[in-house]
mmCIF file of C-alpha atoms in Angstrom:
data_model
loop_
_atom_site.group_PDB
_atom_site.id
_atom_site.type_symbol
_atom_site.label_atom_id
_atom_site.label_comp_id
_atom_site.label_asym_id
_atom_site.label_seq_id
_atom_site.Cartn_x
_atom_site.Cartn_y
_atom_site.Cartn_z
ATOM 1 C CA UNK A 1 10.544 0.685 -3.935
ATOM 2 C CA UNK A 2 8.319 4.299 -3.187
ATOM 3 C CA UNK A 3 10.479 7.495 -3.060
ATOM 4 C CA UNK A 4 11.169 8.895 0.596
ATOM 5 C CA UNK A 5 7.885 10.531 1.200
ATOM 6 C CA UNK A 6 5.293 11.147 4.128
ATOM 7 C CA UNK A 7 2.471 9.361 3.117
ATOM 8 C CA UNK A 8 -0.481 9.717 5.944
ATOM 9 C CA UNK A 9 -3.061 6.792 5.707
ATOM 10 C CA UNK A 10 -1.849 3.815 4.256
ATOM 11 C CA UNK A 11 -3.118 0.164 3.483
ATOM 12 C CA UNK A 12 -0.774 -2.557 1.864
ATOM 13 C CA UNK A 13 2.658 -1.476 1.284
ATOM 14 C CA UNK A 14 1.511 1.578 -0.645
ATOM 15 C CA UNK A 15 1.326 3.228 2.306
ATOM 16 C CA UNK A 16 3.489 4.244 5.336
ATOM 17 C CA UNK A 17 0.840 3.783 7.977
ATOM 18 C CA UNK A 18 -1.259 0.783 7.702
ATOM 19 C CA UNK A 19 -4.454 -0.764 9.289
ATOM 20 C CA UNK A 20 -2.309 -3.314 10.523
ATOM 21 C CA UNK A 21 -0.536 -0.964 12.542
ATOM 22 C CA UNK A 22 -3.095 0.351 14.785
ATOM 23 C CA UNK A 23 -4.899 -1.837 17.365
ATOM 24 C CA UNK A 24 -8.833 -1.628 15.777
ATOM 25 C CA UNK A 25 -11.388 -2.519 18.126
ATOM 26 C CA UNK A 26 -14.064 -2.205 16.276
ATOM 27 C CA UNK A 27 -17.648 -2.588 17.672
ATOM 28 C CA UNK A 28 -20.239 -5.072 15.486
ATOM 29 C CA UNK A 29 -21.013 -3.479 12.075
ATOM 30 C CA UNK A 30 -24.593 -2.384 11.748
ATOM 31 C CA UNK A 31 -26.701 0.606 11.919
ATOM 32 C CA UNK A 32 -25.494 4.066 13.455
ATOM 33 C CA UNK A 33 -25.948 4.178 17.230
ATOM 34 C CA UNK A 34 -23.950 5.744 20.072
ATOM 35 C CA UNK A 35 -22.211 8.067 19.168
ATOM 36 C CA UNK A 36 -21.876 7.235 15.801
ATOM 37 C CA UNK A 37 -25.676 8.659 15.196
ATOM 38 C CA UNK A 38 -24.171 12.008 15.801
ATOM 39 C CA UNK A 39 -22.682 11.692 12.384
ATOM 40 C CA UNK A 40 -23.906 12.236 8.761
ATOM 41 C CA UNK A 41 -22.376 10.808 6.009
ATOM 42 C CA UNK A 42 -23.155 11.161 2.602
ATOM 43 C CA UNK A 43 -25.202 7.472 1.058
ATOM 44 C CA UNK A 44 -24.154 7.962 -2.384
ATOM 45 C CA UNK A 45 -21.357 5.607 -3.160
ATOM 46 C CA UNK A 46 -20.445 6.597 -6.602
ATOM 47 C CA UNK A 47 -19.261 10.384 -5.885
ATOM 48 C CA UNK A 48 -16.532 10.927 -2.696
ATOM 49 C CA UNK A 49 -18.277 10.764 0.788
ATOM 50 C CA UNK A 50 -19.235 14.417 2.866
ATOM 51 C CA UNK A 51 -18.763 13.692 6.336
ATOM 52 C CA UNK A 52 -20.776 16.314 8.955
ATOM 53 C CA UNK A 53 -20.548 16.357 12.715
ATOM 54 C CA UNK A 54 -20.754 18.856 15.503
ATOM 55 C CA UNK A 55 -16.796 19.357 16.642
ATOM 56 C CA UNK A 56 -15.672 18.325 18.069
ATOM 57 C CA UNK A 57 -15.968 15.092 17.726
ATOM 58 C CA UNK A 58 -14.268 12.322 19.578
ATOM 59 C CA UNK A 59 -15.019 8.666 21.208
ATOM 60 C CA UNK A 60 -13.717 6.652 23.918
ATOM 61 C CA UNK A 61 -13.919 3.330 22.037
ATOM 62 C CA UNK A 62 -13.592 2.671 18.000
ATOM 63 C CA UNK A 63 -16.467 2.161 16.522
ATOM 64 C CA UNK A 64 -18.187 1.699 13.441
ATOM 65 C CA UNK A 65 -20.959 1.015 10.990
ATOM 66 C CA UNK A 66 -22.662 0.724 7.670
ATOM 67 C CA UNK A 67 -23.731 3.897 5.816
ATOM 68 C CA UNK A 68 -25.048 2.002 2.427
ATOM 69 C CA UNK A 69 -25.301 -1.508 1.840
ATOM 70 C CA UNK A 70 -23.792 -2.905 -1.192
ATOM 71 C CA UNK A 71 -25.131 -4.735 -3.903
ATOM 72 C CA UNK A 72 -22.470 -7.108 -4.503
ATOM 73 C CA UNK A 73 -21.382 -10.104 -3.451
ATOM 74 C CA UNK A 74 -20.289 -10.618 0.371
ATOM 75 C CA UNK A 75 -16.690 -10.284 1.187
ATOM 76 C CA UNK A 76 -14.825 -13.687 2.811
ATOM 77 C CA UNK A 77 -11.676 -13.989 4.920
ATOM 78 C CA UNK A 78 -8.515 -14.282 2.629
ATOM 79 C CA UNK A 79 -9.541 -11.826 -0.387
ATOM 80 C CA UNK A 80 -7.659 -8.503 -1.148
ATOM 81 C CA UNK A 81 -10.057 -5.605 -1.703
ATOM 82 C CA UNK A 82 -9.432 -2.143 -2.803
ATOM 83 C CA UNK A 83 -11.275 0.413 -1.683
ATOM 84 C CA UNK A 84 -11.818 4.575 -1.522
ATOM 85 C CA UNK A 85 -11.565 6.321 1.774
ATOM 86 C CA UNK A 86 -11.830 9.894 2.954
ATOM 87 C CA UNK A 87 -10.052 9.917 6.577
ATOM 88 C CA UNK A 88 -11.552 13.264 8.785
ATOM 89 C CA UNK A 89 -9.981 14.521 11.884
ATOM 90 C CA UNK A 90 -12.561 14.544 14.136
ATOM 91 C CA UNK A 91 -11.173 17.746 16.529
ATOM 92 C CA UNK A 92 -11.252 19.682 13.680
ATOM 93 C CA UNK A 93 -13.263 18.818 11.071
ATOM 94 C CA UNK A 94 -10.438 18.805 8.569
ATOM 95 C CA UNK A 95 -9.825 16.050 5.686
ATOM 96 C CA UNK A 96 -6.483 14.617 6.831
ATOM 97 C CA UNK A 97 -6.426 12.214 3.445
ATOM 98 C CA UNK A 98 -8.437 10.852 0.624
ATOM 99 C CA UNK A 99 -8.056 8.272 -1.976
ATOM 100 C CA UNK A 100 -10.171 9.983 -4.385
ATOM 101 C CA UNK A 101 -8.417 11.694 -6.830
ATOM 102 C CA UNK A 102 -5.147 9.430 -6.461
ATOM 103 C CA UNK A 103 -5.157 5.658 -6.121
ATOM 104 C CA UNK A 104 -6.990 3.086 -4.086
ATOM 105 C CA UNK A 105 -6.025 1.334 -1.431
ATOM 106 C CA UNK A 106 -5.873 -2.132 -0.796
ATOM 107 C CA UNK A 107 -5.889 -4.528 2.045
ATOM 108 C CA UNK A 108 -6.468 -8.410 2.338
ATOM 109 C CA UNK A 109 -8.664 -9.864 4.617
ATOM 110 C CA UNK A 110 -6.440 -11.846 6.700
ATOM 111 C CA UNK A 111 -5.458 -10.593 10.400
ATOM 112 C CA UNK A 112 -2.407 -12.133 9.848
ATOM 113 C CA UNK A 113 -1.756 -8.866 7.620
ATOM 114 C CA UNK A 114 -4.186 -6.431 8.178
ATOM 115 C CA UNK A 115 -5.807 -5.963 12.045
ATOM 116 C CA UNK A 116 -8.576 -8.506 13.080
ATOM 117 C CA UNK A 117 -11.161 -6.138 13.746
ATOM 118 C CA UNK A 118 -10.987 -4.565 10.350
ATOM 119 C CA UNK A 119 -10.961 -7.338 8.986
ATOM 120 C CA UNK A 120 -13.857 -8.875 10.937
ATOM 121 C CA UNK A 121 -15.663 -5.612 10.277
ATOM 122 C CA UNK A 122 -15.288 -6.021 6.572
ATOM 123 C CA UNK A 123 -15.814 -9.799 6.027
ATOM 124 C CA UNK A 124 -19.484 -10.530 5.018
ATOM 125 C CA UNK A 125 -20.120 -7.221 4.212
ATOM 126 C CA UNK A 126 -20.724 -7.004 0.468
ATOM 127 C CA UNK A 127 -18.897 -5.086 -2.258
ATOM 128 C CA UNK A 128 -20.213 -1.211 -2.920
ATOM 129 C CA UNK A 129 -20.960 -1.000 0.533
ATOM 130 C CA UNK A 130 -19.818 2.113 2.451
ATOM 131 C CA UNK A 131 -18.372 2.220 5.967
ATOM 132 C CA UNK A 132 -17.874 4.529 8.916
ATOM 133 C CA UNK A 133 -15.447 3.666 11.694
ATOM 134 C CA UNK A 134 -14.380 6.478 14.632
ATOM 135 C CA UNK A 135 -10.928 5.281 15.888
ATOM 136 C CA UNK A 136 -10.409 6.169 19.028
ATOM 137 C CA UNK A 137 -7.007 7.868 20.766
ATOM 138 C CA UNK A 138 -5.946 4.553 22.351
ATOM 139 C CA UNK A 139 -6.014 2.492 19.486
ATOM 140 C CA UNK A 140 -3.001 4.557 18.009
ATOM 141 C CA UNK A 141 -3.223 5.894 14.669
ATOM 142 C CA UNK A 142 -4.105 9.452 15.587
ATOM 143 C CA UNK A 143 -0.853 9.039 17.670
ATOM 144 C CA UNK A 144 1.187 7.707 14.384
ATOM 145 C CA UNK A 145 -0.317 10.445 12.473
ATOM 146 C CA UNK A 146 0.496 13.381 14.506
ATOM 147 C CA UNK A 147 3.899 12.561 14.344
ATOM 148 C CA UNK A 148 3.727 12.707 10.278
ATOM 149 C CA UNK A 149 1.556 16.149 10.393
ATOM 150 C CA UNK A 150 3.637 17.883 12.549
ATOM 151 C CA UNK A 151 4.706 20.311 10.271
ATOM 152 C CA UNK A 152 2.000 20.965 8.239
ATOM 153 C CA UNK A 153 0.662 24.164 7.745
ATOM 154 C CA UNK A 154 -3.157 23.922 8.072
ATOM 155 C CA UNK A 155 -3.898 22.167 11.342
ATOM 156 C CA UNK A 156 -2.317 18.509 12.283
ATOM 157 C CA UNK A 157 -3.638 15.490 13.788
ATOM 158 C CA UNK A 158 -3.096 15.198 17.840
ATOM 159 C CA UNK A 159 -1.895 12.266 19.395
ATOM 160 C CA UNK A 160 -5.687 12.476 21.044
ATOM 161 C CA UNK A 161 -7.783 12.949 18.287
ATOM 162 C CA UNK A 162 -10.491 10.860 17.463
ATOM 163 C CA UNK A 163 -10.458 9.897 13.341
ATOM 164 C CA UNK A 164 -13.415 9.400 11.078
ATOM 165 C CA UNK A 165 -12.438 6.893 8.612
ATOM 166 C CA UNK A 166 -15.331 6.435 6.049
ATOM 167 C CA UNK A 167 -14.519 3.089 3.425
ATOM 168 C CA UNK A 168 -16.070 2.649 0.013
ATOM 169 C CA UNK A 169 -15.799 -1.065 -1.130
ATOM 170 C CA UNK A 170 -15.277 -1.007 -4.860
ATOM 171 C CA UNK A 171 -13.813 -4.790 -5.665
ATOM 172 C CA UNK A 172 -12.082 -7.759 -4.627
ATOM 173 C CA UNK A 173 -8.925 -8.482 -6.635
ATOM 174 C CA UNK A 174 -6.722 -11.703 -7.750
ATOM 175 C CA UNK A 175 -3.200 -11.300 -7.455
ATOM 176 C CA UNK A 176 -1.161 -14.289 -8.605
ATOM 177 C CA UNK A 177 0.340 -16.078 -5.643
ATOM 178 C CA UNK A 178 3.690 -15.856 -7.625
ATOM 179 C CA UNK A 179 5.419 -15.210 -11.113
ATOM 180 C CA UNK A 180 4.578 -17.855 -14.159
ATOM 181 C CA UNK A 181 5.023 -18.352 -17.289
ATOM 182 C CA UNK A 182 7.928 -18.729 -19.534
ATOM 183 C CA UNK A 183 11.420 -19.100 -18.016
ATOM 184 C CA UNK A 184 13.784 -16.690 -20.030
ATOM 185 C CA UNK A 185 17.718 -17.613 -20.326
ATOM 186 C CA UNK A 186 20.126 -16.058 -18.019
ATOM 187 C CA UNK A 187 22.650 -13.421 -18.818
ATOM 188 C CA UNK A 188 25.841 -13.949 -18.582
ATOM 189 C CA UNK A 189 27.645 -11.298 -15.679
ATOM 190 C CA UNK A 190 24.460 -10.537 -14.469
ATOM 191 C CA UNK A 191 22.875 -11.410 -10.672
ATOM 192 C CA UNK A 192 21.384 -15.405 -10.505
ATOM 193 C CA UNK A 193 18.674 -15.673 -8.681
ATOM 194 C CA UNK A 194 17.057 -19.044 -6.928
ATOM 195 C CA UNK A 195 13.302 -18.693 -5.971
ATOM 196 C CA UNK A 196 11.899 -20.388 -2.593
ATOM 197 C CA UNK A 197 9.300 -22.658 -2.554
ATOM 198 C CA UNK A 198 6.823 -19.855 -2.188
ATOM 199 C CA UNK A 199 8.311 -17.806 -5.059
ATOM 200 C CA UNK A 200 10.602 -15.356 -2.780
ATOM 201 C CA UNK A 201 14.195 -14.677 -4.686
ATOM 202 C CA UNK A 202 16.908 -15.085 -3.335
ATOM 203 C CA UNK A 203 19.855 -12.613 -5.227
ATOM 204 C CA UNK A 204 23.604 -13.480 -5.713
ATOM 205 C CA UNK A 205 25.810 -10.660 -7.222
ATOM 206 C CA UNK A 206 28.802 -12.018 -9.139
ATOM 207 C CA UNK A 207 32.208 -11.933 -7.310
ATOM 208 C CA UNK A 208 34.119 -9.267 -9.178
ATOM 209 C CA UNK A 209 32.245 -7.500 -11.839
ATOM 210 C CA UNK A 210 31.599 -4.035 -11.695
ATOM 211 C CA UNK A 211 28.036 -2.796 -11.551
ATOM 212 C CA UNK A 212 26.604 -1.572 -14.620
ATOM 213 C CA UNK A 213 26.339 2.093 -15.031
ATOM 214 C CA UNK A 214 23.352 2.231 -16.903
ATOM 215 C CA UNK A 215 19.333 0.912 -16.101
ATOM 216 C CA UNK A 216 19.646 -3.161 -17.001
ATOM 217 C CA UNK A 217 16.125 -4.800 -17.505
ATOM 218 C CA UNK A 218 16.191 -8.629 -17.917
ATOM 219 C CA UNK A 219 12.980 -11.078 -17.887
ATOM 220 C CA UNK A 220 13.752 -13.320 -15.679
ATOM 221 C CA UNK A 221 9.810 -15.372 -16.281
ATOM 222 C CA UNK A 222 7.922 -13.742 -19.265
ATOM 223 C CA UNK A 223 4.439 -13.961 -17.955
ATOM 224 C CA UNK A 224 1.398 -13.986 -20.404
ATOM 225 C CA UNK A 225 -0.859 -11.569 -18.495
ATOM 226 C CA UNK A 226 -1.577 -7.863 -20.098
ATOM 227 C CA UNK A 227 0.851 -5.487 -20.472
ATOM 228 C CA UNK A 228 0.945 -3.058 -17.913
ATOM 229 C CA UNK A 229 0.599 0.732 -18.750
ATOM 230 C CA UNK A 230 1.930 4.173 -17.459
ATOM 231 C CA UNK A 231 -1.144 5.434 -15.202
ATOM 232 C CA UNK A 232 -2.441 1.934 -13.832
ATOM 233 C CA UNK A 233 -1.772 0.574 -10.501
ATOM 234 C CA UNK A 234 0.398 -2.391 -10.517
ATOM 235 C CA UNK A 235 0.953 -4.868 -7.551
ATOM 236 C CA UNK A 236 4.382 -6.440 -7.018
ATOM 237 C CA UNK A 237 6.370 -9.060 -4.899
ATOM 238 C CA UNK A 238 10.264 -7.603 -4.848
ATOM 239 C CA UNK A 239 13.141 -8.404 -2.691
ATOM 240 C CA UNK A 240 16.376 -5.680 -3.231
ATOM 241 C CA UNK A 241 19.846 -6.199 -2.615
ATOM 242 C CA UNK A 242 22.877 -3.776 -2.620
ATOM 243 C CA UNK A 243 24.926 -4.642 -5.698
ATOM 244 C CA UNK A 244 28.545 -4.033 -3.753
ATOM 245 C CA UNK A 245 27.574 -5.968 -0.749
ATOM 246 C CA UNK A 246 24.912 -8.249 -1.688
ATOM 247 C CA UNK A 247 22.654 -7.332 1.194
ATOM 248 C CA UNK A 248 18.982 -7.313 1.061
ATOM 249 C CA UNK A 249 17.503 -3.852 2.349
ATOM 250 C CA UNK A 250 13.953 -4.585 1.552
ATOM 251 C CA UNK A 251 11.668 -7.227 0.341
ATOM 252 C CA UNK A 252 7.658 -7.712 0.327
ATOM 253 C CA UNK A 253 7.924 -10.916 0.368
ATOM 254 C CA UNK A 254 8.993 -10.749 4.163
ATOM 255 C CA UNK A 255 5.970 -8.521 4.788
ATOM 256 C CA UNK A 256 3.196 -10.702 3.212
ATOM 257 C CA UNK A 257 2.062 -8.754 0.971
ATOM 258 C CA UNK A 258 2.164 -7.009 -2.102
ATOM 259 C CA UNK A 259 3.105 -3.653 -2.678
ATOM 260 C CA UNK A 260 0.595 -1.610 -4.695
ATOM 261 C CA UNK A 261 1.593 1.497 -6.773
ATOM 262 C CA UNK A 262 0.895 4.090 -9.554
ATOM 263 C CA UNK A 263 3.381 3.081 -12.567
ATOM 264 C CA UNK A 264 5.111 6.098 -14.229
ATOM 265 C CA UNK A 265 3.533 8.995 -11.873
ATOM 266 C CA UNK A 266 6.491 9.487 -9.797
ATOM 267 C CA UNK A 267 5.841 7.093 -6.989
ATOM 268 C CA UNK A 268 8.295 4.972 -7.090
ATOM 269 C CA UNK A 269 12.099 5.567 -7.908
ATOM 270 C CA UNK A 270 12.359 6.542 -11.653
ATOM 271 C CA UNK A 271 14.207 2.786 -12.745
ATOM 272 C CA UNK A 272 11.100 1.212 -11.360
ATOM 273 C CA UNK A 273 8.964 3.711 -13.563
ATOM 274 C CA UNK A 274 11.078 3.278 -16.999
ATOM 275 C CA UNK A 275 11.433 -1.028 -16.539
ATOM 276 C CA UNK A 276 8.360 -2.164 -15.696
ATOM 277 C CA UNK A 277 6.027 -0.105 -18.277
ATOM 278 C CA UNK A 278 5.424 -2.179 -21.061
ATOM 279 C CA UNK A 279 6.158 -5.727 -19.091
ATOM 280 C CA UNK A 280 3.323 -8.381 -18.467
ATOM 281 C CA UNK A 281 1.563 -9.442 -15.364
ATOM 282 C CA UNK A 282 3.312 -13.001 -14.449
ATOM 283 C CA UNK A 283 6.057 -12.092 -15.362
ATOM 284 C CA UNK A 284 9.596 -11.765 -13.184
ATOM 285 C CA UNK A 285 12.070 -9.342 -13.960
ATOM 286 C CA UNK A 286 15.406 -8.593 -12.729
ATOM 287 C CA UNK A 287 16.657 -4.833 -12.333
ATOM 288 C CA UNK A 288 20.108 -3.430 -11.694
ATOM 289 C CA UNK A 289 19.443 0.578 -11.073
ATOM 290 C CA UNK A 290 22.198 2.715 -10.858
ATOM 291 C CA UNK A 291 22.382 5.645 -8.531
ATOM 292 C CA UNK A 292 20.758 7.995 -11.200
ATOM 293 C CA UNK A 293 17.791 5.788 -12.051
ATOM 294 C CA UNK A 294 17.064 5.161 -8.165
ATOM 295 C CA UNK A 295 17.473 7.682 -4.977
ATOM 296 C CA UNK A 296 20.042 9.735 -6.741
ATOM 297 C CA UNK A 297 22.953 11.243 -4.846
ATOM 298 C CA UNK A 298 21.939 11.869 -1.744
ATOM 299 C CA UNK A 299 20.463 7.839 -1.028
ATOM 300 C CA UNK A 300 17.953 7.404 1.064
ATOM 301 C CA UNK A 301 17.617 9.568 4.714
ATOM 302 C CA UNK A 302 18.093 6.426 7.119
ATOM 303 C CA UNK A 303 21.157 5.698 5.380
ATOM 304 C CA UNK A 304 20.920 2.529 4.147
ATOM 305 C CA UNK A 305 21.154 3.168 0.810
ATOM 306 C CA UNK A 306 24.162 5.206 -0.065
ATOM 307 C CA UNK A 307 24.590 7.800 -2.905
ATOM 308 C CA UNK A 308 26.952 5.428 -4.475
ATOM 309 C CA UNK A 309 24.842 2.379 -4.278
ATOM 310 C CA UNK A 310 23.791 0.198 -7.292
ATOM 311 C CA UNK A 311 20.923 -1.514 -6.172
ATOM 312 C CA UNK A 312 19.715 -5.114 -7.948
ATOM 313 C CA UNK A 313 15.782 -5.980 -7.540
ATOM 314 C CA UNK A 314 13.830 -9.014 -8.357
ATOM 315 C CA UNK A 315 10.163 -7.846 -8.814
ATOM 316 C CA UNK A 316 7.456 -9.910 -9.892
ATOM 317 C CA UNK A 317 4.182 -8.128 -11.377
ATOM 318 C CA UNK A 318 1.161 -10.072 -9.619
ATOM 319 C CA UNK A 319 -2.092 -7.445 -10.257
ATOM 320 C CA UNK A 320 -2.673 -4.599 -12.122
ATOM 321 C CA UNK A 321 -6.256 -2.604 -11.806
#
């Protein structure tokens, strides 16, 4: 569960904004023609991409296609891939957001959770290769990012702005479908929780109790992956419930896919940082966070977490990399 923050190109649930959410048609992947020969992108795959082009720069239809060919072997339908990106505003010239430097993203190649043409675009291609795609105004993510730079100082996206979105392919990963391993013994006062047939939790708070007041960390499965470390991305199924009410507020599982993020840099609330260091991939564990070790006083800005809330989560740690 991220802290409240404007995050401006996303992929997976690490982000805000995702592929999935803008309408990609993307033209066959291939050499630089149209309008696309107008732009120069740096080949070399191992340092971040430079990205040159008269401004401005804009197109009536997304496009795209390959800058350098990768080595590897070809991407297929169904694999989750992270990747570098450097995302240009094409009006100005500016670098609206960049991977390098922070963490990956990730997407699977499914366009039942990431758009079709991206996906199509990417499938086949193989890993190391680097890609160029100019989104066009009407397929809507220079209109979902103008509303996020709005206040920024230097100058923000327009709704009609055409984006340069170059992709660096780096590796495909293997999340575990689901928790396994060892089934550890319930506590006593503490949530139950029944899995789904595909692995989602389901959380009952006990009738009665008081929350607890301070961070509780129980292994619900003791997986027999690595232990995860402070600085390494993790990737998580959760579902979260309010402790007083019992109500989920949020769950991946619902969204199809896993939520990637940095463990113990801040991106997440600060009970998520302190429990899961030091647990294993496969493994499940139930958290009750109190107020202190989650969004603090003040809750969340929509509201639905409260001040006073003592949320419970069920999280199981899938991929690390």
């Amino acid at each position: 569960m991220r802290r409240p923050a404007v995050l401006i190109l996303a992929v997976s649930t690490a982000f805000t904004l995702g592929l999935g959410a803008c309408a990609l048609l993307a033209a066959p992947v291939g050499a630089a023609t149209g309008p696309l020969d107008k732009v120069t992108v740096s080949t070399d795959t191992s340092t971040k991409p430079t990205v040159k082009f008269d401004k401005p720069f804009a197109v009536k239809k997304t496009v795209d296609s390959v800058v350098t060919a990768g080595t590897g072997a070809a991407l297929t339908t169904g694999q989750t891939i992270t990747f570098d990106f450097v995302l240009v505003d094409g009006r100005t010239g500016k670098q609206v957001q960049t991977s390098y430097g922070a963490t990956p993203g990730s997407l699977v190649l499914d366009s039942t959770k990431t758009t079709k043409q991206i996906v199509d675009s990417l499938t086949g291609q193989p890993i190391g290769s680097r890609l160029l795609v100019a989104f066009a105004p009407k397929d809507g993510l220079a209109k979902n990012l103008a509303a996020q730079t709005a206040q920024a100082k230097s100058k923000p996206v327009k709704k009609n702005d055409t984006l340069l979105f170059v992709i660096d392919v780096k590796n495909v990963r293997t999340p575990l479908a689901r928790a396994t391993g060892d089934a550890v013994a319930p506590v006593d006062g503490l949530p139950t929780v029944a899995l789904a047939d595909n692995g989602k939790p389901t959380i009952t708070v006990p009738s009665g109790v008081a929350a607890p007041t301070t961070l509780v960390v129980q292994p619900l499965i003791k997986g027999t992956g690595p232990v995860v470390q402070a600085g390494q991305t993790i990737g998580v199924n959760y579902t979260g419930v309010i402790w007083d009410t019992g109500k989920q507020f949020d769950s991946s599982w619902d969204k199809g896919q896993l939520f990637d993020f940095p463990l113990g840099k801040g991106a997440v609330i600060p009970g998520w940082d302190k429990a899961l260091v030091g647990q294993t991939i496969g493994s499940q564990v139930l958290l009750v966070v109190p107020p202190a070790e989650g969004y603090g006083a003040s809750g969340t800005s929509d509201g639905t977490i409260k001040g006073t809330d003592t949320l419970v989560f069920v999280v199981d740690i899938l991929d690390v990399y």
